[in-house]
PDB file of C-alpha atoms and ligand atoms in Angstrom:
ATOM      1  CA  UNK P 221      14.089 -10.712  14.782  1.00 54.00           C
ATOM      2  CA  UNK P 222      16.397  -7.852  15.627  1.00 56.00           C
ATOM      3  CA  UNK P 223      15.214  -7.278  19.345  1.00 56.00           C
ATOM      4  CA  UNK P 224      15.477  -3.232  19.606  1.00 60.00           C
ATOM      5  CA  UNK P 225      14.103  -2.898  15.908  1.00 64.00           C
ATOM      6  CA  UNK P 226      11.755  -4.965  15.555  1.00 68.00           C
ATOM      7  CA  UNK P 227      12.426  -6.381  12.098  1.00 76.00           C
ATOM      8  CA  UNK P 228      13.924  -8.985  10.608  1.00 77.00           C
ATOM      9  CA  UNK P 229      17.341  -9.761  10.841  1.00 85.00           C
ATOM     10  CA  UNK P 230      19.348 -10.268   7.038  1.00 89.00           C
ATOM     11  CA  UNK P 231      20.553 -12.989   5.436  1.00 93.00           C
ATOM     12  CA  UNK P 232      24.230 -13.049   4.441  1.00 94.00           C
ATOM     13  CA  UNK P 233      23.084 -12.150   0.875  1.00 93.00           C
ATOM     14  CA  UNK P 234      20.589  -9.414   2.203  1.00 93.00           C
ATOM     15  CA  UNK P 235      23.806  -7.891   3.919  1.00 92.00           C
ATOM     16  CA  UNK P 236      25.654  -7.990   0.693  1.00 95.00           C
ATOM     17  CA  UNK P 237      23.046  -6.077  -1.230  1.00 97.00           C
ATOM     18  CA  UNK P 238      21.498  -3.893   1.657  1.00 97.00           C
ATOM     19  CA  UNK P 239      23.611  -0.276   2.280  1.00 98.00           C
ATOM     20  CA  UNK P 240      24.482   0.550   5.188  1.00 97.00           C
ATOM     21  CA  UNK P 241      21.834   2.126   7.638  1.00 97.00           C
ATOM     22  CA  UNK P 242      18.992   0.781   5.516  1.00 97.00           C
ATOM     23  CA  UNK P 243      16.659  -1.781   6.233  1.00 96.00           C
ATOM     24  CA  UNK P 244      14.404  -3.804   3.931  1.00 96.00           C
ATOM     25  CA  UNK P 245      10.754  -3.522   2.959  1.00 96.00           C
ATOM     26  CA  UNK P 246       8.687  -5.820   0.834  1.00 94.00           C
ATOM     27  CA  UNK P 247       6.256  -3.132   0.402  1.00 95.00           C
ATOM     28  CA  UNK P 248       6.802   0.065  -2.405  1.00 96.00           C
ATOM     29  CA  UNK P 249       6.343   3.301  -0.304  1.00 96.00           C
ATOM     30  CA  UNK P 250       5.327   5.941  -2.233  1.00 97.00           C
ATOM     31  CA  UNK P 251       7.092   9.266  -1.632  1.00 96.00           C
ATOM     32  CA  UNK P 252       7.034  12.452  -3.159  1.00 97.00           C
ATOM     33  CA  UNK P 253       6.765  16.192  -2.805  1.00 96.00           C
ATOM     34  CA  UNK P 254       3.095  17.700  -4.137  1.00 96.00           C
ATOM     35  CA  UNK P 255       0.387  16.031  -5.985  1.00 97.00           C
ATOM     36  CA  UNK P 256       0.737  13.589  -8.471  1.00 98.00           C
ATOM     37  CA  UNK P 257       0.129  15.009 -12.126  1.00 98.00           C
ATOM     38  CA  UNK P 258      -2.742  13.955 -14.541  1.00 96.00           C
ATOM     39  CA  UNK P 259      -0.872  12.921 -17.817  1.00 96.00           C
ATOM     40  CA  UNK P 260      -2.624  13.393 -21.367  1.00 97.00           C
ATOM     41  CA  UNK P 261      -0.710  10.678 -23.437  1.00 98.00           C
ATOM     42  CA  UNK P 262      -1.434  12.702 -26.379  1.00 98.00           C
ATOM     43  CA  UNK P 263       0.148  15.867 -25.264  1.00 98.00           C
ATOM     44  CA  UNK P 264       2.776  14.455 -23.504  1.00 98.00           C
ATOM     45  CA  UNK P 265       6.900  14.966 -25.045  1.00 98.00           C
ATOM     46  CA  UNK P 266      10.034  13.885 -23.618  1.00 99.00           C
ATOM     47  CA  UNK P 267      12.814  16.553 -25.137  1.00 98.00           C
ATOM     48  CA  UNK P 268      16.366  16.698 -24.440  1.00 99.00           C
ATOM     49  CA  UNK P 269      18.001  19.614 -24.750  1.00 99.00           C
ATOM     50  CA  UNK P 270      21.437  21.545 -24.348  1.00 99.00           C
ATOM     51  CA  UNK P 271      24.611  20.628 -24.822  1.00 99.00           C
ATOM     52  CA  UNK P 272      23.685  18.250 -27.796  1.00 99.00           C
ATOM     53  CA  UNK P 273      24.170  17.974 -31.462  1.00 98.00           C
ATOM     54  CA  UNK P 274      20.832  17.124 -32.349  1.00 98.00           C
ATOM     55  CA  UNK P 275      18.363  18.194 -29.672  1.00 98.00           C
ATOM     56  CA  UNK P 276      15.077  15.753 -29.144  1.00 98.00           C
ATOM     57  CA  UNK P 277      11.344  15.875 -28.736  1.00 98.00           C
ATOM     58  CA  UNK P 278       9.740  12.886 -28.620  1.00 98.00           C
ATOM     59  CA  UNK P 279       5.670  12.456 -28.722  1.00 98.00           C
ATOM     60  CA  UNK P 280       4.758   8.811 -26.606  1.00 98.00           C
ATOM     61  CA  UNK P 281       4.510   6.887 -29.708  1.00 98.00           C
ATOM     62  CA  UNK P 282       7.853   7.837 -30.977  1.00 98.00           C
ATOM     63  CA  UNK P 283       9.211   7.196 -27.224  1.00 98.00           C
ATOM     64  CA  UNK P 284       7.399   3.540 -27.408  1.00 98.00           C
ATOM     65  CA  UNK P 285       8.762   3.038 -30.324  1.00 98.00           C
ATOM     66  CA  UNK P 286      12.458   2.588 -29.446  1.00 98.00           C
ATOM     67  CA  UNK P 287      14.040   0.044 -28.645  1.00 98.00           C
ATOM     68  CA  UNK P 288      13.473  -1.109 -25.417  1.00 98.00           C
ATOM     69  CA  UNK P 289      15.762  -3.268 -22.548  1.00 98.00           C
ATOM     70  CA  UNK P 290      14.843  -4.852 -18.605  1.00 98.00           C
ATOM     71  CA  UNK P 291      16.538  -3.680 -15.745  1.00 98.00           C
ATOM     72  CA  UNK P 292      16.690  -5.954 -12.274  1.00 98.00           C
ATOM     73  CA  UNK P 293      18.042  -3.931  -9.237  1.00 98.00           C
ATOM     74  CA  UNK P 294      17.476  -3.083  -5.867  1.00 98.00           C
ATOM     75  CA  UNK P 295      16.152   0.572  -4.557  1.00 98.00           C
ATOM     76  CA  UNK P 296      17.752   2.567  -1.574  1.00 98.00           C
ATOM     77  CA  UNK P 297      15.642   5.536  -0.473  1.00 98.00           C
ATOM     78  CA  UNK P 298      17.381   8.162   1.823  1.00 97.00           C
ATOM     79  CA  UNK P 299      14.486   7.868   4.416  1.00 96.00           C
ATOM     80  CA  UNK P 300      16.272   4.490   4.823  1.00 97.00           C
ATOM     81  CA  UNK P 301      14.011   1.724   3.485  1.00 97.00           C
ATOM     82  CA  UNK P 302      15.793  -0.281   1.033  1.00 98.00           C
ATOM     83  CA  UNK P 303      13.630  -2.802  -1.667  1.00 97.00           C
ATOM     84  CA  UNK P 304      15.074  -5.609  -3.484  1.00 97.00           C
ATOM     85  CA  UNK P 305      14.253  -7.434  -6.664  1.00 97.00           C
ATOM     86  CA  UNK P 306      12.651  -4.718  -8.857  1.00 97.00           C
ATOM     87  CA  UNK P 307      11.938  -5.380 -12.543  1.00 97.00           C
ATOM     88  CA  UNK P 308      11.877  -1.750 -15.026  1.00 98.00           C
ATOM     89  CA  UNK P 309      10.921  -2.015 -18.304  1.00 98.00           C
ATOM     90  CA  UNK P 310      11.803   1.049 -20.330  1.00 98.00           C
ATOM     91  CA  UNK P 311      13.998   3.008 -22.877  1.00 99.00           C
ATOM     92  CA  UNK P 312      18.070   2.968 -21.834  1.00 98.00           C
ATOM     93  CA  UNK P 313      19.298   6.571 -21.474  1.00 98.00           C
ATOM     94  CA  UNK P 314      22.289   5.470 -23.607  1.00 98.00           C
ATOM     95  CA  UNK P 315      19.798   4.961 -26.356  1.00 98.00           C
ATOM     96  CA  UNK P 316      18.156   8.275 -25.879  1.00 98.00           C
ATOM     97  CA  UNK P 317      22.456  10.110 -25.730  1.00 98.00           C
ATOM     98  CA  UNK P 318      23.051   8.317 -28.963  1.00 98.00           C
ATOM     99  CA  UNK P 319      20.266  10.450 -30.967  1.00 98.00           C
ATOM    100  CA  UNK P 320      20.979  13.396 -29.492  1.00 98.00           C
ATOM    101  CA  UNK P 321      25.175  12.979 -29.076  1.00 98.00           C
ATOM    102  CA  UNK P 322      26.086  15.261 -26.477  1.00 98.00           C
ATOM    103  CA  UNK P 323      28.751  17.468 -27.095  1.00 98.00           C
ATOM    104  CA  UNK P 324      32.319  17.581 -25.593  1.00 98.00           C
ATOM    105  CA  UNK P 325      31.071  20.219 -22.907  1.00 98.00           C
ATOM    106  CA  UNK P 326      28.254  18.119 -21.768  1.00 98.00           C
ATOM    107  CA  UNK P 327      29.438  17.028 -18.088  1.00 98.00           C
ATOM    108  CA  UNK P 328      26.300  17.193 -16.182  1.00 99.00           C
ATOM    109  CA  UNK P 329      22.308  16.345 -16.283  1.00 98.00           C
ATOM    110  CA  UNK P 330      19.202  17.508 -15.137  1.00 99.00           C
ATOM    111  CA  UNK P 331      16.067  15.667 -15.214  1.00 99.00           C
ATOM    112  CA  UNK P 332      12.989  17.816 -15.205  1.00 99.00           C
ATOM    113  CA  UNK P 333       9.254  16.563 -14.236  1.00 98.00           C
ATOM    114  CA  UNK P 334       5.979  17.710 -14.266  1.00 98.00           C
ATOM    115  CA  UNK P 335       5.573  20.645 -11.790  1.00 97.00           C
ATOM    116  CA  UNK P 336       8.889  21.560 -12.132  1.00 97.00           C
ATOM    117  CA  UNK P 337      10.648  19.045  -9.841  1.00 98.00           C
ATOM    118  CA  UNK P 338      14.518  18.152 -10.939  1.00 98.00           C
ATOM    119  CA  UNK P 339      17.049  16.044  -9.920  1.00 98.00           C
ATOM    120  CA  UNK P 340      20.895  16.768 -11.049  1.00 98.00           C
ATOM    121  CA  UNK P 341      23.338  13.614 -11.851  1.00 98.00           C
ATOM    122  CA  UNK P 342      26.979  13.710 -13.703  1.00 98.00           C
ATOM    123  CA  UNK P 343      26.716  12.553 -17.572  1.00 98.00           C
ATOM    124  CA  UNK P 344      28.575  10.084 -16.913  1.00 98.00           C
ATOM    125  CA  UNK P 345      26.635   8.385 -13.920  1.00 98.00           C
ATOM    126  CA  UNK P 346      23.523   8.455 -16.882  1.00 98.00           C
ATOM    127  CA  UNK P 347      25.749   6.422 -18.958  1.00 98.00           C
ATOM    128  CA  UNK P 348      25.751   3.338 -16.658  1.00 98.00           C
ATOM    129  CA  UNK P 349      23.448   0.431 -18.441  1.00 96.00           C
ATOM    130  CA  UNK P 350      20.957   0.329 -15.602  1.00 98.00           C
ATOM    131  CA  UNK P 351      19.867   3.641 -15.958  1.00 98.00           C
ATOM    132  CA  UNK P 352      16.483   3.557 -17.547  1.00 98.00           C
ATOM    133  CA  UNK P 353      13.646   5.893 -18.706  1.00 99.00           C
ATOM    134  CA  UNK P 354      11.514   3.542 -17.502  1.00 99.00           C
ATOM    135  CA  UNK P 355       7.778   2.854 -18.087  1.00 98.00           C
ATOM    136  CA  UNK P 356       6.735  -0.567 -17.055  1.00 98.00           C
ATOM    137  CA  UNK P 357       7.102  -2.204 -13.727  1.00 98.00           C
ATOM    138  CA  UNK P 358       6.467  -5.671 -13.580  1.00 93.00           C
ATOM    139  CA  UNK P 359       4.950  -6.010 -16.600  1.00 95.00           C
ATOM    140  CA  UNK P 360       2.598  -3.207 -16.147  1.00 98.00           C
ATOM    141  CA  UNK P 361       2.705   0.340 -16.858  1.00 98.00           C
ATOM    142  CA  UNK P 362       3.460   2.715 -13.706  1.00 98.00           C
ATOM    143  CA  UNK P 363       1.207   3.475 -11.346  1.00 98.00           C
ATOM    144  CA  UNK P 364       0.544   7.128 -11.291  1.00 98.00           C
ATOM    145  CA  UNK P 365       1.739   7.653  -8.144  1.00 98.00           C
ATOM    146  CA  UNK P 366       5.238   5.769  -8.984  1.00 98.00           C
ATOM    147  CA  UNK P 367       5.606   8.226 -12.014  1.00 98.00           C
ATOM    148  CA  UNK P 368       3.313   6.869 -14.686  1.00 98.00           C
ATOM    149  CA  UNK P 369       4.094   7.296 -17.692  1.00 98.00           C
ATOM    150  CA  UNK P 370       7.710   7.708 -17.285  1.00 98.00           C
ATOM    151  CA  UNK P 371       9.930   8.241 -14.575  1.00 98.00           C
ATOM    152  CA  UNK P 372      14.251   7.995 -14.554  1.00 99.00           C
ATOM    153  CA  UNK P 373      15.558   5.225 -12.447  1.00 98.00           C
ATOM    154  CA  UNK P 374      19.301   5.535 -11.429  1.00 98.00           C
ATOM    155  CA  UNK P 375      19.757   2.514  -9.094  1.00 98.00           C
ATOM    156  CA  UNK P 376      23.250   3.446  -8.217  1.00 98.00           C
ATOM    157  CA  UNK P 377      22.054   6.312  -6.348  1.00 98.00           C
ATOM    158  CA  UNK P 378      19.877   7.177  -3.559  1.00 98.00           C
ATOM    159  CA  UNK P 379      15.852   7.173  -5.138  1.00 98.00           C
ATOM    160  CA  UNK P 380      15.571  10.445  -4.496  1.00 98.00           C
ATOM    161  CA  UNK P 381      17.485  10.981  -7.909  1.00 98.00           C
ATOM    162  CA  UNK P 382      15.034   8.725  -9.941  1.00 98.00           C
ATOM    163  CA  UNK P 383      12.736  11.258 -11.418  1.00 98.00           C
ATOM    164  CA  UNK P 384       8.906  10.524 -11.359  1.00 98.00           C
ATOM    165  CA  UNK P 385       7.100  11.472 -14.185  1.00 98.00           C
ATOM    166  CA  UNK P 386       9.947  12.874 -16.143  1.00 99.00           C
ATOM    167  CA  UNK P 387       9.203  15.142 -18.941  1.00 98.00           C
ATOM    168  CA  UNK P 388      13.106  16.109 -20.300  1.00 99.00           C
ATOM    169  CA  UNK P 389      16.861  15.812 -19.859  1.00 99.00           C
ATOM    170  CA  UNK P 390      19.033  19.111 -19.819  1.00 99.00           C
ATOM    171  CA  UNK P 391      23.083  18.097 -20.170  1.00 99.00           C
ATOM    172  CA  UNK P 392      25.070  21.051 -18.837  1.00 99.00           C
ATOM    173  CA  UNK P 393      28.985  22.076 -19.005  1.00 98.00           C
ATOM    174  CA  UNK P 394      27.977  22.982 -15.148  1.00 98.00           C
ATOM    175  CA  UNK P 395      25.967  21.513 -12.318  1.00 98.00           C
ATOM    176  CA  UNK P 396      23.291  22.646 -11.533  1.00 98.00           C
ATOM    177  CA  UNK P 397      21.295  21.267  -7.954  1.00 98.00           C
ATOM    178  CA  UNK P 398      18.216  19.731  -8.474  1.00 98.00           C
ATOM    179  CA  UNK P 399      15.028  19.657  -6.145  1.00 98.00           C
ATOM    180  CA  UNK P 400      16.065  17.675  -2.975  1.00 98.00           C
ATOM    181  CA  UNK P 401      19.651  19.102  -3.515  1.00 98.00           C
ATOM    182  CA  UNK P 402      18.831  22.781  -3.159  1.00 98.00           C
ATOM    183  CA  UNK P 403      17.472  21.387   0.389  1.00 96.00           C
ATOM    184  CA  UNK P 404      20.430  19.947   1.450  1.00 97.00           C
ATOM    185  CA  UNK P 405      20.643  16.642   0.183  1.00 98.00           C
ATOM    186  CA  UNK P 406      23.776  15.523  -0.939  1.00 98.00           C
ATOM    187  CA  UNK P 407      25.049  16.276  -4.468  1.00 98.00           C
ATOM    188  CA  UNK P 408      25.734  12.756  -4.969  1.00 98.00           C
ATOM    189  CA  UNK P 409      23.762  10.517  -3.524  1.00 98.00           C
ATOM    190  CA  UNK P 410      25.568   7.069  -3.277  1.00 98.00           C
ATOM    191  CA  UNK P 411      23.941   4.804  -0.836  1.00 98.00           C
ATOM    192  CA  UNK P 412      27.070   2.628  -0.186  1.00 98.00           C
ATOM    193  CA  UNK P 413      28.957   5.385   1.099  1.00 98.00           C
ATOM    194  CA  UNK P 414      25.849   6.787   3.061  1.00 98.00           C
ATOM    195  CA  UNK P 415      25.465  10.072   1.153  1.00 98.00           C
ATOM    196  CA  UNK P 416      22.539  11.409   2.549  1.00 98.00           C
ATOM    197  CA  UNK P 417      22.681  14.972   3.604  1.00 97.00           C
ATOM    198  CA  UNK P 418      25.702  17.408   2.343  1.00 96.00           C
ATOM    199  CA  UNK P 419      27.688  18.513   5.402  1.00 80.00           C
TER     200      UNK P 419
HETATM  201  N1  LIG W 563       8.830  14.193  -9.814  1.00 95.52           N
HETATM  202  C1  LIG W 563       9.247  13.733  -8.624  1.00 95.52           C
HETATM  203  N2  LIG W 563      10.023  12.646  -8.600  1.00 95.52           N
HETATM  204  C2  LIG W 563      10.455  12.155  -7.414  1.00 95.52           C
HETATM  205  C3  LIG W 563      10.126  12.776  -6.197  1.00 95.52           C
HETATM  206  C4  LIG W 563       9.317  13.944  -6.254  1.00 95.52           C
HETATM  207  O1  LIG W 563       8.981  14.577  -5.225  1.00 95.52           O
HETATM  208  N3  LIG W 563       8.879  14.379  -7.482  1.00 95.52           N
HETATM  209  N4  LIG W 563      10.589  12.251  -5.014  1.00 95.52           N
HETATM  210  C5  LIG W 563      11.761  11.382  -5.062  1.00 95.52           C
HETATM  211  C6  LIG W 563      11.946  10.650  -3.841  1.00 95.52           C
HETATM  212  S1  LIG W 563      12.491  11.541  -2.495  1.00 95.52           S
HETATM  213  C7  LIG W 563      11.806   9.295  -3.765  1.00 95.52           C
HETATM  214  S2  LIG W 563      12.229   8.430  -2.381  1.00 95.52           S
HETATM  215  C8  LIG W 563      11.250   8.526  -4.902  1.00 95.52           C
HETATM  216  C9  LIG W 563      10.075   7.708  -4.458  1.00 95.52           C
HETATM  217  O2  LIG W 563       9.568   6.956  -5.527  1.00 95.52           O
HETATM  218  P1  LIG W 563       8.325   6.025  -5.260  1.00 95.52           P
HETATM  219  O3  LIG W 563       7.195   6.897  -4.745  1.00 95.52           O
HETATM  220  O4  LIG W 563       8.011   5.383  -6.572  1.00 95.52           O
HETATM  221  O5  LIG W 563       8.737   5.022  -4.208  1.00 95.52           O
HETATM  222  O6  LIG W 563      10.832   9.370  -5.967  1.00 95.52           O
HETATM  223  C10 LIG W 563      11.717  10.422  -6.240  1.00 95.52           C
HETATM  224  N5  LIG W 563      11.254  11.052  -7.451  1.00 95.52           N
HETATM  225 MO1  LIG W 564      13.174   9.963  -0.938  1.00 95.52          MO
END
């Protein structure tokens, strides 16, 4: 045990995979701001909108119905707990770009959620293969208060940036900050390079 924190110390892998000024829980700590949202499945979309050619409205059954991929990663939240080993289950956000093929002025993205929470990432970062739409966590749908049905996970970044209950994606030719952002997080978010706060 580390004496003056009280918790374990890491392994030499742990180290490798754990950012620095985070330590590790085994637990998942739910965190949001508000109340978590009642979803009706049957009046539920997901649209994308913007700069796109071919702009997108999905009901849940036409969102279940493509094709699907796993992701395995590890989750950094900015209040500093970090959690490894997490299985998604989901819809790749390259999947959902290539029906709607953004257009050469699409640079940014915002997510928007149920009661009007957002979260701002480049189009590029969205691009990576571990970003999911993701619906299914270890073989189960979400729990409600982890963003059932769907929430955006972005592992790259601090958690803070993976959406709960995600309703939309808005590409920009600008940024625009999302919820935590307009509050003074940072614009980016990167856990290895400790982006927490903006100066
Ligand atoms: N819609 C929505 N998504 C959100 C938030 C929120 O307040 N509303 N909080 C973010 C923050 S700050 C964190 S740390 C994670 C927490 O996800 P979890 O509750 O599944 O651990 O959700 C993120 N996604
Ligand atoms: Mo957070």
């Amino acid at each position: 045990m580390d004496r003056l924190l009280g918790r374990p110390r890491l392994t030499d892998e742990q180290k490798r995979r754990v950012p620095p000024g985070q330590y590790l829980t085994a637990k998942w700590p739910v965190l949001h701001y508000g109340s978590v949202p009642r979803t009706d499945l049957s009046s539920w979309d997901f649209r994308v909108w913007g700069e796109v050619e071919q702009p997108l409205d999905l009901t849940w059954e036409q969102f279940r119905a493509l094709p699907r991929t796993t992701v395995h990663c590890d989750i950094h939240c900015v209040t500093r707990w970090s959690k490894l080993d997490v299985d998604f289950e989901g819809v790749s956000v390259r999947t959902i770009l290539d029906l709607v093929r953004p257009k050469p002025s699409a640079r940014f993205a915002l997510a928007h959620c149920e009661q009007g929470y957002t979260a701002n990432l480049p189009l590029e970062a969205l691009r990576d293969d571990d970003v999911l739409l993701a619906d299914t966590y270890g073989g189960e749908p979400l729990e409600p208060d982890h963003g059932y049905p769907l929430r955006l996970m972005v592992p790259k970044r601090y958690f803070w940036k993976s959406a709960k209950w995600i309703r939309g994606l808005q590409l920009l030719d600008h940024d625009v900050p999302g919820f935590w952002e307009r509050y003074g997080y940072h614009n980016e978010g990167d856990p290895w390079q400790e982006q927490r706060f903006a100066e």
